[in-house]
């Protein structure tokens, strides 16, 4: 009888193990193939993991990126120092603007959302989500250009209007 109970418990345990393995596989697939660039950085600033989207976004291979210091990929050293300082102080960053260096030399403007996974008050790694705002920035620049162009046209029209009023007054008075 005890052997039968052990067999049942073993079968239940094996079933739970398979379910857990399936969940781990699904979660791994989810973060590896998420539509956003994701990475983890340890307390020393070393990148310990990055998903495929992050690597593709910046143009680096896993070997060129993972294991390197995060500051190597930031265009502004003061920004990454501030980010790491805030994270060490247990702040959560939301829409923090930064500029990242791509392998091809381009600089990409991004917004960073990040916080730290702590275990018993030990900094294990960051959980960093990066959002490319290149297109948004281009749209904003176009908007500013269009506003300036409209303001210039408005000034020109005001001058033209004033000139026409003078001409009309001259005609009217003569």
PDB file of C-alpha atoms in Angstrom:
ATOM      1  CA  UNK A   1       0.000   0.000   0.000  1.00  0.00           C
ATOM      2  CA  UNK A   2       2.781   2.468   0.829  1.00  0.00           C
ATOM      3  CA  UNK A   3       4.378   1.743  -2.531  1.00  0.00           C
ATOM      4  CA  UNK A   4       1.150   2.670  -4.337  1.00  0.00           C
ATOM      5  CA  UNK A   5       0.931   5.967  -2.441  1.00  0.00           C
ATOM      6  CA  UNK A   6       4.544   6.737  -3.347  1.00  0.00           C
ATOM      7  CA  UNK A   7       3.832   5.962  -7.005  1.00  0.00           C
ATOM      8  CA  UNK A   8       0.833   8.309  -6.989  1.00  0.00           C
ATOM      9  CA  UNK A   9       2.826  11.078  -5.286  1.00  0.00           C
ATOM     10  CA  UNK A  10       5.684  10.577  -7.735  1.00  0.00           C
ATOM     11  CA  UNK A  11       3.293  10.798 -10.695  1.00  0.00           C
ATOM     12  CA  UNK A  12       1.742  13.991  -9.263  1.00  0.00           C
ATOM     13  CA  UNK A  13       5.187  15.459  -8.664  1.00  0.00           C
ATOM     14  CA  UNK A  14       6.284  14.640 -12.217  1.00  0.00           C
ATOM     15  CA  UNK A  15       3.108  16.238 -13.590  1.00  0.00           C
ATOM     16  CA  UNK A  16       3.725  19.425 -11.578  1.00  0.00           C
ATOM     17  CA  UNK A  17       7.354  19.441 -12.738  1.00  0.00           C
ATOM     18  CA  UNK A  18       6.258  19.279 -16.392  1.00  0.00           C
ATOM     19  CA  UNK A  19       3.739  22.083 -15.829  1.00  0.00           C
ATOM     20  CA  UNK A  20       6.436  24.253 -14.240  1.00  0.00           C
ATOM     21  CA  UNK A  21       8.857  23.515 -17.076  1.00  0.00           C
ATOM     22  CA  UNK A  22       6.152  24.477 -19.568  1.00  0.00           C
ATOM     23  CA  UNK A  23       5.492  27.764 -17.732  1.00  0.00           C
ATOM     24  CA  UNK A  24       9.218  28.551 -17.611  1.00  0.00           C
ATOM     25  CA  UNK A  25       9.467  27.843 -21.339  1.00  0.00           C
ATOM     26  CA  UNK A  26       6.501  30.138 -22.079  1.00  0.00           C
ATOM     27  CA  UNK A  27       7.878  32.964 -19.936  1.00  0.00           C
ATOM     28  CA  UNK A  28      11.329  32.597 -21.462  1.00  0.00           C
ATOM     29  CA  UNK A  29       9.829  32.763 -24.938  1.00  0.00           C
ATOM     30  CA  UNK A  30       7.750  35.779 -23.924  1.00  0.00           C
ATOM     31  CA  UNK A  31      10.679  37.892 -22.714  1.00  0.00           C
ATOM     32  CA  UNK A  32      13.114  36.712 -25.372  1.00  0.00           C
ATOM     33  CA  UNK A  33      10.689  37.609 -28.173  1.00  0.00           C
ATOM     34  CA  UNK A  34       8.869  40.553 -26.589  1.00  0.00           C
ATOM     35  CA  UNK A  35       8.318  43.513 -28.873  1.00  0.00           C
ATOM     36  CA  UNK A  36      10.410  45.778 -26.627  1.00  0.00           C
ATOM     37  CA  UNK A  37      14.156  45.737 -26.071  1.00  0.00           C
ATOM     38  CA  UNK A  38      14.839  44.270 -22.612  1.00  0.00           C
ATOM     39  CA  UNK A  39      18.014  43.764 -20.616  1.00  0.00           C
ATOM     40  CA  UNK A  40      19.345  43.026 -17.134  1.00  0.00           C
ATOM     41  CA  UNK A  41      22.343  44.767 -15.585  1.00  0.00           C
ATOM     42  CA  UNK A  42      23.969  43.627 -12.343  1.00  0.00           C
ATOM     43  CA  UNK A  43      24.968  45.939  -9.485  1.00  0.00           C
ATOM     44  CA  UNK A  44      28.420  46.450 -11.025  1.00  0.00           C
ATOM     45  CA  UNK A  45      26.899  47.767 -14.256  1.00  0.00           C
ATOM     46  CA  UNK A  46      27.595  44.639 -16.300  1.00  0.00           C
ATOM     47  CA  UNK A  47      24.930  43.526 -18.777  1.00  0.00           C
ATOM     48  CA  UNK A  48      24.067  39.953 -17.780  1.00  0.00           C
ATOM     49  CA  UNK A  49      21.223  39.328 -20.232  1.00  0.00           C
ATOM     50  CA  UNK A  50      19.547  41.006 -23.213  1.00  0.00           C
ATOM     51  CA  UNK A  51      16.726  39.793 -25.404  1.00  0.00           C
ATOM     52  CA  UNK A  52      17.002  39.438 -29.166  1.00  0.00           C
ATOM     53  CA  UNK A  53      15.035  42.632 -29.798  1.00  0.00           C
ATOM     54  CA  UNK A  54      17.531  44.688 -27.767  1.00  0.00           C
ATOM     55  CA  UNK A  55      20.469  43.148 -29.624  1.00  0.00           C
ATOM     56  CA  UNK A  56      18.813  43.760 -33.008  1.00  0.00           C
ATOM     57  CA  UNK A  57      17.794  47.301 -32.016  1.00  0.00           C
ATOM     58  CA  UNK A  58      21.402  48.280 -31.299  1.00  0.00           C
ATOM     59  CA  UNK A  59      22.998  45.987 -33.885  1.00  0.00           C
ATOM     60  CA  UNK A  60      25.207  43.981 -31.538  1.00  0.00           C
ATOM     61  CA  UNK A  61      25.677  40.248 -31.213  1.00  0.00           C
ATOM     62  CA  UNK A  62      25.193  38.640 -27.816  1.00  0.00           C
ATOM     63  CA  UNK A  63      28.978  38.302 -27.470  1.00  0.00           C
ATOM     64  CA  UNK A  64      29.503  42.012 -28.205  1.00  0.00           C
ATOM     65  CA  UNK A  65      26.878  43.152 -25.690  1.00  0.00           C
ATOM     66  CA  UNK A  66      26.324  40.736 -22.820  1.00  0.00           C
ATOM     67  CA  UNK A  67      29.183  40.769 -20.323  1.00  0.00           C
ATOM     68  CA  UNK A  68      30.101  44.379 -21.150  1.00  0.00           C
ATOM     69  CA  UNK A  69      29.597  47.448 -18.964  1.00  0.00           C
ATOM     70  CA  UNK A  70      26.345  49.275 -19.702  1.00  0.00           C
ATOM     71  CA  UNK A  71      28.151  52.635 -19.889  1.00  0.00           C
ATOM     72  CA  UNK A  72      29.862  51.440 -23.100  1.00  0.00           C
ATOM     73  CA  UNK A  73      26.490  51.716 -24.838  1.00  0.00           C
ATOM     74  CA  UNK A  74      25.335  55.084 -23.483  1.00  0.00           C
ATOM     75  CA  UNK A  75      26.251  58.259 -25.353  1.00  0.00           C
ATOM     76  CA  UNK A  76      26.159  60.321 -22.156  1.00  0.00           C
ATOM     77  CA  UNK A  77      28.142  58.902 -19.218  1.00  0.00           C
ATOM     78  CA  UNK A  78      26.423  61.270 -16.768  1.00  0.00           C
ATOM     79  CA  UNK A  79      23.031  59.868 -17.728  1.00  0.00           C
ATOM     80  CA  UNK A  80      23.951  56.218 -17.138  1.00  0.00           C
ATOM     81  CA  UNK A  81      25.656  57.141 -13.859  1.00  0.00           C
ATOM     82  CA  UNK A  82      22.455  58.888 -12.759  1.00  0.00           C
ATOM     83  CA  UNK A  83      20.349  55.914 -13.852  1.00  0.00           C
ATOM     84  CA  UNK A  84      22.479  53.455 -11.869  1.00  0.00           C
ATOM     85  CA  UNK A  85      22.563  55.756  -8.812  1.00  0.00           C
ATOM     86  CA  UNK A  86      18.779  56.058  -8.811  1.00  0.00           C
ATOM     87  CA  UNK A  87      18.312  52.317  -9.233  1.00  0.00           C
ATOM     88  CA  UNK A  88      20.731  51.578  -6.379  1.00  0.00           C
ATOM     89  CA  UNK A  89      18.591  53.938  -4.260  1.00  0.00           C
ATOM     90  CA  UNK A  90      15.592  51.705  -5.109  1.00  0.00           C
ATOM     91  CA  UNK A  91      13.932  54.229  -7.414  1.00  0.00           C
ATOM     92  CA  UNK A  92      11.771  53.072 -10.286  1.00  0.00           C
ATOM     93  CA  UNK A  93      12.518  54.902 -13.509  1.00  0.00           C
ATOM     94  CA  UNK A  94       9.691  55.769 -15.885  1.00  0.00           C
ATOM     95  CA  UNK A  95      10.278  57.343 -19.294  1.00  0.00           C
ATOM     96  CA  UNK A  96      13.839  58.331 -18.432  1.00  0.00           C
ATOM     97  CA  UNK A  97      15.391  59.912 -21.564  1.00  0.00           C
ATOM     98  CA  UNK A  98      18.755  58.571 -22.728  1.00  0.00           C
ATOM     99  CA  UNK A  99      20.793  58.122 -25.899  1.00  0.00           C
ATOM    100  CA  UNK A 100      22.197  54.719 -26.822  1.00  0.00           C
ATOM    101  CA  UNK A 101      25.122  53.961 -29.110  1.00  0.00           C
ATOM    102  CA  UNK A 102      24.483  51.506 -31.927  1.00  0.00           C
ATOM    103  CA  UNK A 103      27.160  49.303 -33.425  1.00  0.00           C
ATOM    104  CA  UNK A 104      26.944  51.278 -36.693  1.00  0.00           C
ATOM    105  CA  UNK A 105      27.816  54.495 -34.827  1.00  0.00           C
ATOM    106  CA  UNK A 106      24.315  55.963 -34.803  1.00  0.00           C
ATOM    107  CA  UNK A 107      22.916  57.385 -31.586  1.00  0.00           C
ATOM    108  CA  UNK A 108      19.316  56.440 -30.815  1.00  0.00           C
ATOM    109  CA  UNK A 109      17.130  58.470 -28.472  1.00  0.00           C
ATOM    110  CA  UNK A 110      15.218  56.239 -26.064  1.00  0.00           C
ATOM    111  CA  UNK A 111      13.025  56.269 -22.999  1.00  0.00           C
ATOM    112  CA  UNK A 112      13.962  53.823 -20.255  1.00  0.00           C
ATOM    113  CA  UNK A 113      11.702  52.181 -17.704  1.00  0.00           C
ATOM    114  CA  UNK A 114      13.644  50.259 -15.085  1.00  0.00           C
ATOM    115  CA  UNK A 115      13.775  49.008 -11.542  1.00  0.00           C
ATOM    116  CA  UNK A 116      15.828  46.456  -9.624  1.00  0.00           C
ATOM    117  CA  UNK A 117      15.200  42.872  -8.631  1.00  0.00           C
ATOM    118  CA  UNK A 118      16.334  42.761  -4.996  1.00  0.00           C
ATOM    119  CA  UNK A 119      16.826  39.610  -2.961  1.00  0.00           C
ATOM    120  CA  UNK A 120      17.269  40.103   0.783  1.00  0.00           C
ATOM    121  CA  UNK A 121      18.452  43.682   0.171  1.00  0.00           C
ATOM    122  CA  UNK A 122      20.982  42.526  -2.403  1.00  0.00           C
ATOM    123  CA  UNK A 123      20.935  44.139  -5.867  1.00  0.00           C
ATOM    124  CA  UNK A 124      20.529  41.146  -8.196  1.00  0.00           C
ATOM    125  CA  UNK A 125      19.845  42.873 -11.514  1.00  0.00           C
ATOM    126  CA  UNK A 126      17.886  45.624 -13.199  1.00  0.00           C
ATOM    127  CA  UNK A 127      14.741  44.991 -15.199  1.00  0.00           C
ATOM    128  CA  UNK A 128      15.123  47.455 -18.016  1.00  0.00           C
ATOM    129  CA  UNK A 129      12.652  48.183 -20.820  1.00  0.00           C
ATOM    130  CA  UNK A 130      13.890  50.444 -23.611  1.00  0.00           C
ATOM    131  CA  UNK A 131      11.613  52.339 -25.988  1.00  0.00           C
ATOM    132  CA  UNK A 132      12.909  53.827 -29.239  1.00  0.00           C
ATOM    133  CA  UNK A 133      11.651  57.385 -29.672  1.00  0.00           C
ATOM    134  CA  UNK A 134      13.522  58.197 -32.897  1.00  0.00           C
ATOM    135  CA  UNK A 135      10.329  58.538 -34.954  1.00  0.00           C
ATOM    136  CA  UNK A 136       8.566  60.475 -32.223  1.00  0.00           C
ATOM    137  CA  UNK A 137      11.509  62.862 -32.040  1.00  0.00           C
ATOM    138  CA  UNK A 138      11.484  63.333 -35.838  1.00  0.00           C
ATOM    139  CA  UNK A 139       7.760  64.112 -35.738  1.00  0.00           C
ATOM    140  CA  UNK A 140       8.331  66.606 -32.931  1.00  0.00           C
ATOM    141  CA  UNK A 141      11.118  68.291 -34.937  1.00  0.00           C
ATOM    142  CA  UNK A 142       8.845  68.512 -38.008  1.00  0.00           C
ATOM    143  CA  UNK A 143       6.093  69.970 -35.855  1.00  0.00           C
ATOM    144  CA  UNK A 144       8.452  72.666 -34.523  1.00  0.00           C
ATOM    145  CA  UNK A 145       9.626  73.442 -38.080  1.00  0.00           C
ATOM    146  CA  UNK A 146       6.022  73.756 -39.262  1.00  0.00           C
ATOM    147  CA  UNK A 147       5.124  76.018 -36.343  1.00  0.00           C
ATOM    148  CA  UNK A 148       8.101  78.270 -37.118  1.00  0.00           C
ATOM    149  CA  UNK A 149       7.152  78.356 -40.810  1.00  0.00           C
ATOM    150  CA  UNK A 150       3.561  79.284 -39.916  1.00  0.00           C
ATOM    151  CA  UNK A 151       4.759  81.996 -37.535  1.00  0.00           C
ATOM    152  CA  UNK A 152       6.963  83.431 -40.309  1.00  0.00           C
ATOM    153  CA  UNK A 153       4.037  83.374 -42.754  1.00  0.00           C
ATOM    154  CA  UNK A 154       1.841  85.029 -40.148  1.00  0.00           C
ATOM    155  CA  UNK A 155       4.402  87.831 -39.654  1.00  0.00           C
ATOM    156  CA  UNK A 156       4.695  88.281 -43.426  1.00  0.00           C
ATOM    157  CA  UNK A 157       0.906  88.452 -43.767  1.00  0.00           C
ATOM    158  CA  UNK A 158       0.699  91.042 -40.981  1.00  0.00           C
ATOM    159  CA  UNK A 159       3.307  93.158 -42.767  1.00  0.00           C
ATOM    160  CA  UNK A 160       1.456  92.748 -46.069  1.00  0.00           C
ATOM    161  CA  UNK A 161      -1.813  93.640 -44.343  1.00  0.00           C
ATOM    162  CA  UNK A 162      -0.273  96.784 -42.833  1.00  0.00           C
ATOM    163  CA  UNK A 163       1.130  97.763 -46.238  1.00  0.00           C
ATOM    164  CA  UNK A 164      -2.257  97.246 -47.909  1.00  0.00           C
ATOM    165  CA  UNK A 165      -3.947  99.378 -45.234  1.00  0.00           C
ATOM    166  CA  UNK A 166      -1.459 102.171 -45.914  1.00  0.00           C
ATOM    167  CA  UNK A 167      -2.107 101.925 -49.641  1.00  0.00           C
ATOM    168  CA  UNK A 168      -5.885 101.957 -49.097  1.00  0.00           C
ATOM    169  CA  UNK A 169      -5.646 104.945 -46.764  1.00  0.00           C
ATOM    170  CA  UNK A 170      -3.505 106.781 -49.309  1.00  0.00           C
ATOM    171  CA  UNK A 171      -6.020 106.066 -52.096  1.00  0.00           C
ATOM    172  CA  UNK A 172      -8.939 106.975 -49.861  1.00  0.00           C
ATOM    173  CA  UNK A 173      -7.392 110.283 -48.793  1.00  0.00           C
ATOM    174  CA  UNK A 174      -6.367 111.336 -52.318  1.00  0.00           C
TER     175      UNK A 174
END
